[in-house]
PDB file of C-alpha atoms in Angstrom:
ATOM      1  CA  UNK L  24       0.108  -0.299   0.091  1.00  0.00           C
ATOM      2  CA  UNK L  25       0.542   3.919   0.131  1.00  0.00           C
ATOM      3  CA  UNK L  26      -0.453   4.726   3.363  1.00  0.00           C
ATOM      4  CA  UNK L  27       1.261   7.725   4.615  1.00  0.00           C
ATOM      5  CA  UNK L  28       0.718   8.306   8.451  1.00  0.00           C
ATOM      6  CA  UNK L  29       1.295  11.715  10.368  1.00  0.00           C
ATOM      7  CA  UNK L  30      -0.469  12.991  13.533  1.00  0.00           C
ATOM      8  CA  UNK L  31      -2.972  14.985  13.459  1.00  0.00           C
ATOM      9  CA  UNK L  32      -2.126  17.609  15.434  1.00  0.00           C
ATOM     10  CA  UNK L  33       0.727  19.509  17.734  1.00  0.00           C
ATOM     11  CA  UNK L  34       0.976  22.227  20.034  1.00  0.00           C
ATOM     12  CA  UNK L  35       4.112  23.772  20.921  1.00  0.00           C
ATOM     13  CA  UNK L  36       5.554  26.905  22.505  1.00  0.00           C
ATOM     14  CA  UNK L  37       7.052  30.131  21.060  1.00  0.00           C
ATOM     15  CA  UNK L  38      10.703  29.228  20.868  1.00  0.00           C
ATOM     16  CA  UNK L  39      10.694  25.747  21.345  1.00  0.00           C
ATOM     17  CA  UNK L  40      11.410  22.666  19.408  1.00  0.00           C
ATOM     18  CA  UNK L  41       8.970  20.710  17.583  1.00  0.00           C
ATOM     19  CA  UNK L  42       9.359  17.074  15.539  1.00  0.00           C
ATOM     20  CA  UNK L  43       6.995  16.194  13.347  1.00  0.00           C
ATOM     21  CA  UNK L  44       6.970  12.335  12.307  1.00  0.00           C
ATOM     22  CA  UNK L  45       5.787  11.181   9.216  1.00  0.00           C
ATOM     23  CA  UNK L  46       5.427   7.134   8.303  1.00  0.00           C
ATOM     24  CA  UNK L  47       5.040   4.998   5.263  1.00  0.00           C
ATOM     25  CA  UNK L  48       4.046   1.716   4.256  1.00  0.00           C
ATOM     26  CA  UNK L  49       5.578   1.305   0.826  1.00  0.00           C
ATOM     27  CA  UNK L  50       8.079   0.309  -1.499  1.00  0.00           C
ATOM     28  CA  UNK L  51       7.583   2.222  -4.309  1.00  0.00           C
ATOM     29  CA  UNK L  52       8.477   5.805  -2.960  1.00  0.00           C
ATOM     30  CA  UNK L  53      11.682   7.582  -4.048  1.00  0.00           C
ATOM     31  CA  UNK L  54      11.713  10.243  -1.948  1.00  0.00           C
ATOM     32  CA  UNK L  55      10.228  12.149   0.771  1.00  0.00           C
ATOM     33  CA  UNK L  56       8.647  15.797   0.055  1.00  0.00           C
ATOM     34  CA  UNK L  57       7.565  18.688   3.359  1.00  0.00           C
ATOM     35  CA  UNK L  58       5.482  21.016   2.596  1.00  0.00           C
ATOM     36  CA  UNK L  59       4.284  24.027   4.458  1.00  0.00           C
ATOM     37  CA  UNK L  60       0.485  25.164   3.870  1.00  0.00           C
ATOM     38  CA  UNK L  61      -1.057  28.271   6.060  1.00  0.00           C
ATOM     39  CA  UNK L  62      -5.108  27.684   5.927  1.00  0.00           C
ATOM     40  CA  UNK L  63      -6.641  28.517   2.665  1.00  0.00           C
ATOM     41  CA  UNK L  64      -3.186  29.093   1.019  1.00  0.00           C
ATOM     42  CA  UNK L  65      -1.571  26.910  -1.430  1.00  0.00           C
ATOM     43  CA  UNK L  66       1.199  24.313   0.405  1.00  0.00           C
ATOM     44  CA  UNK L  67       5.227  25.924  -0.433  1.00  0.00           C
ATOM     45  CA  UNK L  68       8.197  23.334  -0.167  1.00  0.00           C
ATOM     46  CA  UNK L  69      10.221  22.992   2.929  1.00  0.00           C
ATOM     47  CA  UNK L  70      12.375  20.316   1.867  1.00  0.00           C
ATOM     48  CA  UNK L  71      13.293  16.880   0.113  1.00  0.00           C
ATOM     49  CA  UNK L  72      14.816  13.899   1.339  1.00  0.00           C
ATOM     50  CA  UNK L  73      15.882  10.847  -1.533  1.00  0.00           C
ATOM     51  CA  UNK L  74      18.956   9.608   0.557  1.00  0.00           C
ATOM     52  CA  UNK L  75      18.838   8.566   4.021  1.00  0.00           C
ATOM     53  CA  UNK L  76      20.121  11.342   6.519  1.00  0.00           C
ATOM     54  CA  UNK L  77      19.346  14.551   7.637  1.00  0.00           C
ATOM     55  CA  UNK L  78      19.232  17.918   5.787  1.00  0.00           C
ATOM     56  CA  UNK L  79      19.383  21.126   7.509  1.00  0.00           C
ATOM     57  CA  UNK L  80      17.976  24.423   5.962  1.00  0.00           C
ATOM     58  CA  UNK L  81      18.318  27.019   8.791  1.00  0.00           C
ATOM     59  CA  UNK L  82      15.425  26.607  11.594  1.00  0.00           C
ATOM     60  CA  UNK L  83      13.663  23.378   9.552  1.00  0.00           C
ATOM     61  CA  UNK L  84      15.855  20.223   9.138  1.00  0.00           C
ATOM     62  CA  UNK L  85      14.521  17.084   7.970  1.00  0.00           C
ATOM     63  CA  UNK L  86      15.462  13.336   7.943  1.00  0.00           C
ATOM     64  CA  UNK L  87      14.459   9.991   6.382  1.00  0.00           C
ATOM     65  CA  UNK L  88      15.260   6.960   7.028  1.00  0.00           C
ATOM     66  CA  UNK L  89      13.915   4.791   3.961  1.00  0.00           C
ATOM     67  CA  UNK L  90      14.296   1.603   5.498  1.00  0.00           C
ATOM     68  CA  UNK L  91      12.879   2.382   8.163  1.00  0.00           C
ATOM     69  CA  UNK L  92      10.088   3.990   6.452  1.00  0.00           C
ATOM     70  CA  UNK L  93      10.301   7.120   8.586  1.00  0.00           C
ATOM     71  CA  UNK L  94      10.860  10.801   8.413  1.00  0.00           C
ATOM     72  CA  UNK L  95      10.455  13.981  10.527  1.00  0.00           C
ATOM     73  CA  UNK L  96      10.681  17.378   9.895  1.00  0.00           C
ATOM     74  CA  UNK L  97      11.851  19.391  12.506  1.00  0.00           C
ATOM     75  CA  UNK L  98      11.389  22.682  13.843  1.00  0.00           C
ATOM     76  CA  UNK L  99      13.593  25.046  15.990  1.00  0.00           C
ATOM     77  CA  UNK L 100      13.037  28.544  17.434  1.00  0.00           C
ATOM     78  CA  UNK L 101       9.975  28.670  16.929  1.00  0.00           C
ATOM     79  CA  UNK L 102       7.548  31.453  15.921  1.00  0.00           C
ATOM     80  CA  UNK L 103       4.399  32.150  15.751  1.00  0.00           C
ATOM     81  CA  UNK L 104       4.609  32.178  12.193  1.00  0.00           C
ATOM     82  CA  UNK L 105       4.890  28.605  12.055  1.00  0.00           C
ATOM     83  CA  UNK L 106       1.189  28.065  12.649  1.00  0.00           C
ATOM     84  CA  UNK L 107       0.572  26.207   9.814  1.00  0.00           C
ATOM     85  CA  UNK L 108      -0.440  21.994   8.092  1.00  0.00           C
ATOM     86  CA  UNK L 109       2.893  20.447   7.677  1.00  0.00           C
ATOM     87  CA  UNK L 110       1.919  17.996   4.774  1.00  0.00           C
ATOM     88  CA  UNK L 111       4.555  15.005   4.027  1.00  0.00           C
ATOM     89  CA  UNK L 112       4.525  13.386   0.454  1.00  0.00           C
ATOM     90  CA  UNK L 113       6.242  10.397  -1.058  1.00  0.00           C
ATOM     91  CA  UNK L 114       6.942  10.839  -4.589  1.00  0.00           C
ATOM     92  CA  UNK L 115       5.161   7.566  -5.813  1.00  0.00           C
ATOM     93  CA  UNK L 116       6.798   5.609  -9.202  1.00  0.00           C
ATOM     94  CA  UNK L 117       9.421   7.081 -11.611  1.00  0.00           C
ATOM     95  CA  UNK L 118       8.281  10.194 -12.017  1.00  0.00           C
ATOM     96  CA  UNK L 119       7.334  13.529  -9.601  1.00  0.00           C
ATOM     97  CA  UNK L 120       3.672  12.118  -8.797  1.00  0.00           C
ATOM     98  CA  UNK L 121       3.064  13.135  -5.126  1.00  0.00           C
ATOM     99  CA  UNK L 122       1.140  10.805  -2.385  1.00  0.00           C
ATOM    100  CA  UNK L 123       0.241  12.767   0.147  1.00  0.00           C
ATOM    101  CA  UNK L 124      -0.306  12.668   4.265  1.00  0.00           C
ATOM    102  CA  UNK L 125      -3.410  13.953   5.790  1.00  0.00           C
ATOM    103  CA  UNK L 126      -1.187  16.726   7.339  1.00  0.00           C
ATOM    104  CA  UNK L 127      -0.524  17.771  10.742  1.00  0.00           C
ATOM    105  CA  UNK L 128      -2.023  21.224  12.263  1.00  0.00           C
ATOM    106  CA  UNK L 129       0.463  22.845  14.682  1.00  0.00           C
ATOM    107  CA  UNK L 130      -0.361  25.322  16.797  1.00  0.00           C
ATOM    108  CA  UNK L 131       2.541  27.394  18.328  1.00  0.00           C
ATOM    109  CA  UNK L 132       1.007  29.702  21.158  1.00  0.00           C
ATOM    110  CA  UNK L 133       3.282  32.512  23.294  1.00  0.00           C
TER     111      UNK L 133
ATOM    112  CA  UNK N  26       7.144  36.819 -12.488  1.00  0.00           C
ATOM    113  CA  UNK N  27       7.181  33.123 -12.856  1.00  0.00           C
ATOM    114  CA  UNK N  28       4.484  31.185 -11.243  1.00  0.00           C
ATOM    115  CA  UNK N  29       0.816  29.395 -11.971  1.00  0.00           C
ATOM    116  CA  UNK N  30      -2.035  30.671 -11.832  1.00  0.00           C
ATOM    117  CA  UNK N  31      -5.462  29.261 -10.938  1.00  0.00           C
ATOM    118  CA  UNK N  32      -8.819  31.336 -11.480  1.00  0.00           C
ATOM    119  CA  UNK N  33     -11.456  31.626 -10.441  1.00  0.00           C
ATOM    120  CA  UNK N  34     -10.195  31.533  -6.471  1.00  0.00           C
ATOM    121  CA  UNK N  35     -13.634  31.180  -5.502  1.00  0.00           C
ATOM    122  CA  UNK N  36     -16.136  29.681  -7.281  1.00  0.00           C
ATOM    123  CA  UNK N  37     -20.274  28.582  -6.893  1.00  0.00           C
ATOM    124  CA  UNK N  38     -22.011  26.639  -8.992  1.00  0.00           C
ATOM    125  CA  UNK N  39     -25.451  24.216  -8.993  1.00  0.00           C
ATOM    126  CA  UNK N  40     -25.728  21.089  -8.793  1.00  0.00           C
ATOM    127  CA  UNK N  41     -25.874  19.033 -12.197  1.00  0.00           C
ATOM    128  CA  UNK N  42     -23.552  22.255 -14.119  1.00  0.00           C
ATOM    129  CA  UNK N  43     -19.915  21.597 -15.084  1.00  0.00           C
ATOM    130  CA  UNK N  44     -17.369  23.822 -14.253  1.00  0.00           C
ATOM    131  CA  UNK N  45     -13.906  24.373 -15.306  1.00  0.00           C
ATOM    132  CA  UNK N  46     -10.985  25.702 -13.698  1.00  0.00           C
ATOM    133  CA  UNK N  47      -7.980  27.303 -15.300  1.00  0.00           C
ATOM    134  CA  UNK N  48      -4.656  26.563 -14.589  1.00  0.00           C
ATOM    135  CA  UNK N  49      -1.690  28.195 -16.164  1.00  0.00           C
ATOM    136  CA  UNK N  50       2.053  28.473 -15.639  1.00  0.00           C
ATOM    137  CA  UNK N  51       4.823  30.462 -17.184  1.00  0.00           C
ATOM    138  CA  UNK N  52       7.575  28.082 -15.462  1.00  0.00           C
ATOM    139  CA  UNK N  53       7.977  25.974 -18.722  1.00  0.00           C
ATOM    140  CA  UNK N  54       7.602  22.812 -16.548  1.00  0.00           C
ATOM    141  CA  UNK N  55       6.665  19.883 -18.524  1.00  0.00           C
ATOM    142  CA  UNK N  56       4.272  18.210 -15.857  1.00  0.00           C
ATOM    143  CA  UNK N  57       1.122  19.706 -14.636  1.00  0.00           C
ATOM    144  CA  UNK N  58      -0.991  18.169 -11.663  1.00  0.00           C
ATOM    145  CA  UNK N  59      -4.289  18.812  -9.738  1.00  0.00           C
ATOM    146  CA  UNK N  60      -5.268  18.163  -6.613  1.00  0.00           C
ATOM    147  CA  UNK N  61      -7.769  18.459  -4.577  1.00  0.00           C
ATOM    148  CA  UNK N  62      -7.991  18.974  -0.651  1.00  0.00           C
ATOM    149  CA  UNK N  63     -11.146  17.797   1.618  1.00  0.00           C
ATOM    150  CA  UNK N  64     -10.888  19.400   5.244  1.00  0.00           C
ATOM    151  CA  UNK N  65      -9.288  17.129   7.249  1.00  0.00           C
ATOM    152  CA  UNK N  66      -7.394  14.668   4.765  1.00  0.00           C
ATOM    153  CA  UNK N  67      -4.602  15.473   2.171  1.00  0.00           C
ATOM    154  CA  UNK N  68      -4.097  16.265  -1.201  1.00  0.00           C
ATOM    155  CA  UNK N  69      -5.580  13.611  -3.276  1.00  0.00           C
ATOM    156  CA  UNK N  70      -4.585  13.307  -7.430  1.00  0.00           C
ATOM    157  CA  UNK N  71      -6.763  13.691  -9.316  1.00  0.00           C
ATOM    158  CA  UNK N  72      -5.109  13.827 -13.075  1.00  0.00           C
ATOM    159  CA  UNK N  73      -1.285  14.570 -14.051  1.00  0.00           C
ATOM    160  CA  UNK N  74       0.017  14.968 -17.386  1.00  0.00           C
ATOM    161  CA  UNK N  75       3.680  14.525 -17.936  1.00  0.00           C
ATOM    162  CA  UNK N  76       3.707  16.100 -21.678  1.00  0.00           C
ATOM    163  CA  UNK N  77       1.678  17.876 -23.738  1.00  0.00           C
ATOM    164  CA  UNK N  78      -1.528  16.041 -25.603  1.00  0.00           C
ATOM    165  CA  UNK N  79      -0.624  13.345 -22.620  1.00  0.00           C
ATOM    166  CA  UNK N  80      -2.481  12.660 -19.297  1.00  0.00           C
ATOM    167  CA  UNK N  81      -3.505   9.716 -16.607  1.00  0.00           C
ATOM    168  CA  UNK N  82      -5.825   9.564 -14.105  1.00  0.00           C
ATOM    169  CA  UNK N  83      -4.967   9.955 -10.687  1.00  0.00           C
ATOM    170  CA  UNK N  84      -6.289   8.677  -7.803  1.00  0.00           C
ATOM    171  CA  UNK N  85      -9.515  10.603  -7.869  1.00  0.00           C
ATOM    172  CA  UNK N  86     -10.479  10.765 -10.802  1.00  0.00           C
ATOM    173  CA  UNK N  87     -14.154   9.810 -11.358  1.00  0.00           C
ATOM    174  CA  UNK N  88     -16.233  12.903 -12.450  1.00  0.00           C
ATOM    175  CA  UNK N  89     -13.508  15.287 -14.047  1.00  0.00           C
ATOM    176  CA  UNK N  90     -11.607  15.532 -16.973  1.00  0.00           C
ATOM    177  CA  UNK N  91      -8.656  17.897 -18.385  1.00  0.00           C
ATOM    178  CA  UNK N  92      -6.780  18.505 -21.520  1.00  0.00           C
ATOM    179  CA  UNK N  93      -3.214  19.303 -22.244  1.00  0.00           C
ATOM    180  CA  UNK N  94      -3.524  21.348 -25.466  1.00  0.00           C
ATOM    181  CA  UNK N  95      -0.632  23.005 -24.428  1.00  0.00           C
ATOM    182  CA  UNK N  96       2.576  23.023 -22.663  1.00  0.00           C
ATOM    183  CA  UNK N  97       1.489  26.305 -20.620  1.00  0.00           C
ATOM    184  CA  UNK N  98      -2.297  25.529 -19.520  1.00  0.00           C
ATOM    185  CA  UNK N  99      -3.906  22.362 -17.951  1.00  0.00           C
ATOM    186  CA  UNK N 100      -7.497  22.928 -17.198  1.00  0.00           C
ATOM    187  CA  UNK N 101      -9.460  20.932 -15.011  1.00  0.00           C
ATOM    188  CA  UNK N 102     -13.262  19.926 -15.556  1.00  0.00           C
ATOM    189  CA  UNK N 103     -15.571  19.207 -12.478  1.00  0.00           C
ATOM    190  CA  UNK N 104     -18.526  17.208 -14.112  1.00  0.00           C
ATOM    191  CA  UNK N 105     -21.603  16.848 -12.828  1.00  0.00           C
ATOM    192  CA  UNK N 106     -21.146  13.262 -12.442  1.00  0.00           C
ATOM    193  CA  UNK N 107     -18.588  14.383  -9.637  1.00  0.00           C
ATOM    194  CA  UNK N 108     -21.288  13.393  -6.397  1.00  0.00           C
ATOM    195  CA  UNK N 109     -19.076  15.628  -3.563  1.00  0.00           C
ATOM    196  CA  UNK N 110     -17.362  18.573  -5.607  1.00  0.00           C
ATOM    197  CA  UNK N 111     -17.080  21.029  -3.088  1.00  0.00           C
ATOM    198  CA  UNK N 112     -13.528  21.112  -2.260  1.00  0.00           C
ATOM    199  CA  UNK N 113     -10.262  23.198  -2.436  1.00  0.00           C
ATOM    200  CA  UNK N 114      -8.589  22.433  -5.798  1.00  0.00           C
ATOM    201  CA  UNK N 115      -5.249  22.914  -6.503  1.00  0.00           C
ATOM    202  CA  UNK N 116      -3.413  23.021  -9.460  1.00  0.00           C
ATOM    203  CA  UNK N 117       0.745  22.246  -9.558  1.00  0.00           C
ATOM    204  CA  UNK N 118       3.863  21.704 -12.205  1.00  0.00           C
ATOM    205  CA  UNK N 119       7.057  20.425 -11.953  1.00  0.00           C
ATOM    206  CA  UNK N 120       9.708  19.567 -14.030  1.00  0.00           C
ATOM    207  CA  UNK N 121       9.507  16.426 -15.886  1.00  0.00           C
ATOM    208  CA  UNK N 122      11.407  13.233 -15.583  1.00  0.00           C
ATOM    209  CA  UNK N 123      12.258  11.036 -12.175  1.00  0.00           C
ATOM    210  CA  UNK N 124      12.826  12.850  -8.204  1.00  0.00           C
ATOM    211  CA  UNK N 125      13.305  15.989 -10.333  1.00  0.00           C
ATOM    212  CA  UNK N 126      12.016  18.181  -7.122  1.00  0.00           C
ATOM    213  CA  UNK N 127       9.240  19.912  -6.255  1.00  0.00           C
ATOM    214  CA  UNK N 128       5.836  21.062  -7.014  1.00  0.00           C
ATOM    215  CA  UNK N 129       4.942  24.432  -7.430  1.00  0.00           C
ATOM    216  CA  UNK N 130       1.805  24.693  -6.834  1.00  0.00           C
ATOM    217  CA  UNK N 131      -1.366  27.695  -8.071  1.00  0.00           C
ATOM    218  CA  UNK N 132      -3.016  29.698  -5.202  1.00  0.00           C
ATOM    219  CA  UNK N 133      -6.146  27.166  -5.059  1.00  0.00           C
ATOM    220  CA  UNK N 134      -9.542  27.123  -6.298  1.00  0.00           C
ATOM    221  CA  UNK N 135     -12.614  26.766  -3.603  1.00  0.00           C
ATOM    222  CA  UNK N 136     -15.417  25.219  -5.276  1.00  0.00           C
ATOM    223  CA  UNK N 137     -18.620  25.260  -3.298  1.00  0.00           C
ATOM    224  CA  UNK N 138     -22.000  23.482  -4.887  1.00  0.00           C
ATOM    225  CA  UNK N 139     -25.233  25.346  -3.580  1.00  0.00           C
TER     226      UNK N 139
END
């Protein structure tokens, strides 16, 4: 199957660190994307992992373990504007056909 | 500036009517996609096209149709056969080919059936 699972909601405090996990059950994914989506807006690209390991980009980092079917997005020094949904998406097949998880709604509070 | 433009942003439709959502991109991308988003659910793929004059069904193609006559344009028609068309529709594009990178999304079109 091509299930992608992530927690539905998370809350965190401004200035803190939060880790959003994503697990997938498929043998056909060739990479994993993370997107941020504010309510009513289009998703915007955060990161892409095709190899195992950690990719760091400013306050955001993403990790992938292909053998475990596991990824996480790490957000540091949280800001109020980070309140959004975070979408995990696997690349299915040989082309950029993305299969999305349901998204994790993150609420950052003071 | 390069990007993807969807129109209209909001659309209301009576039951039994077909509607067409426009998607235009000037990024020179070969691949284009239509996704549907419902509250509490992830994006679900409706149709995608890797090249002009060719497109494939995604996971929820029933009740929808598309065309790809030009590289820049990938309109989506929501037909009266779509049983529950009220949703947020997102168009995206990317470079074609395996693992070539991210999707670029339009701002979305919110369709409401009255």
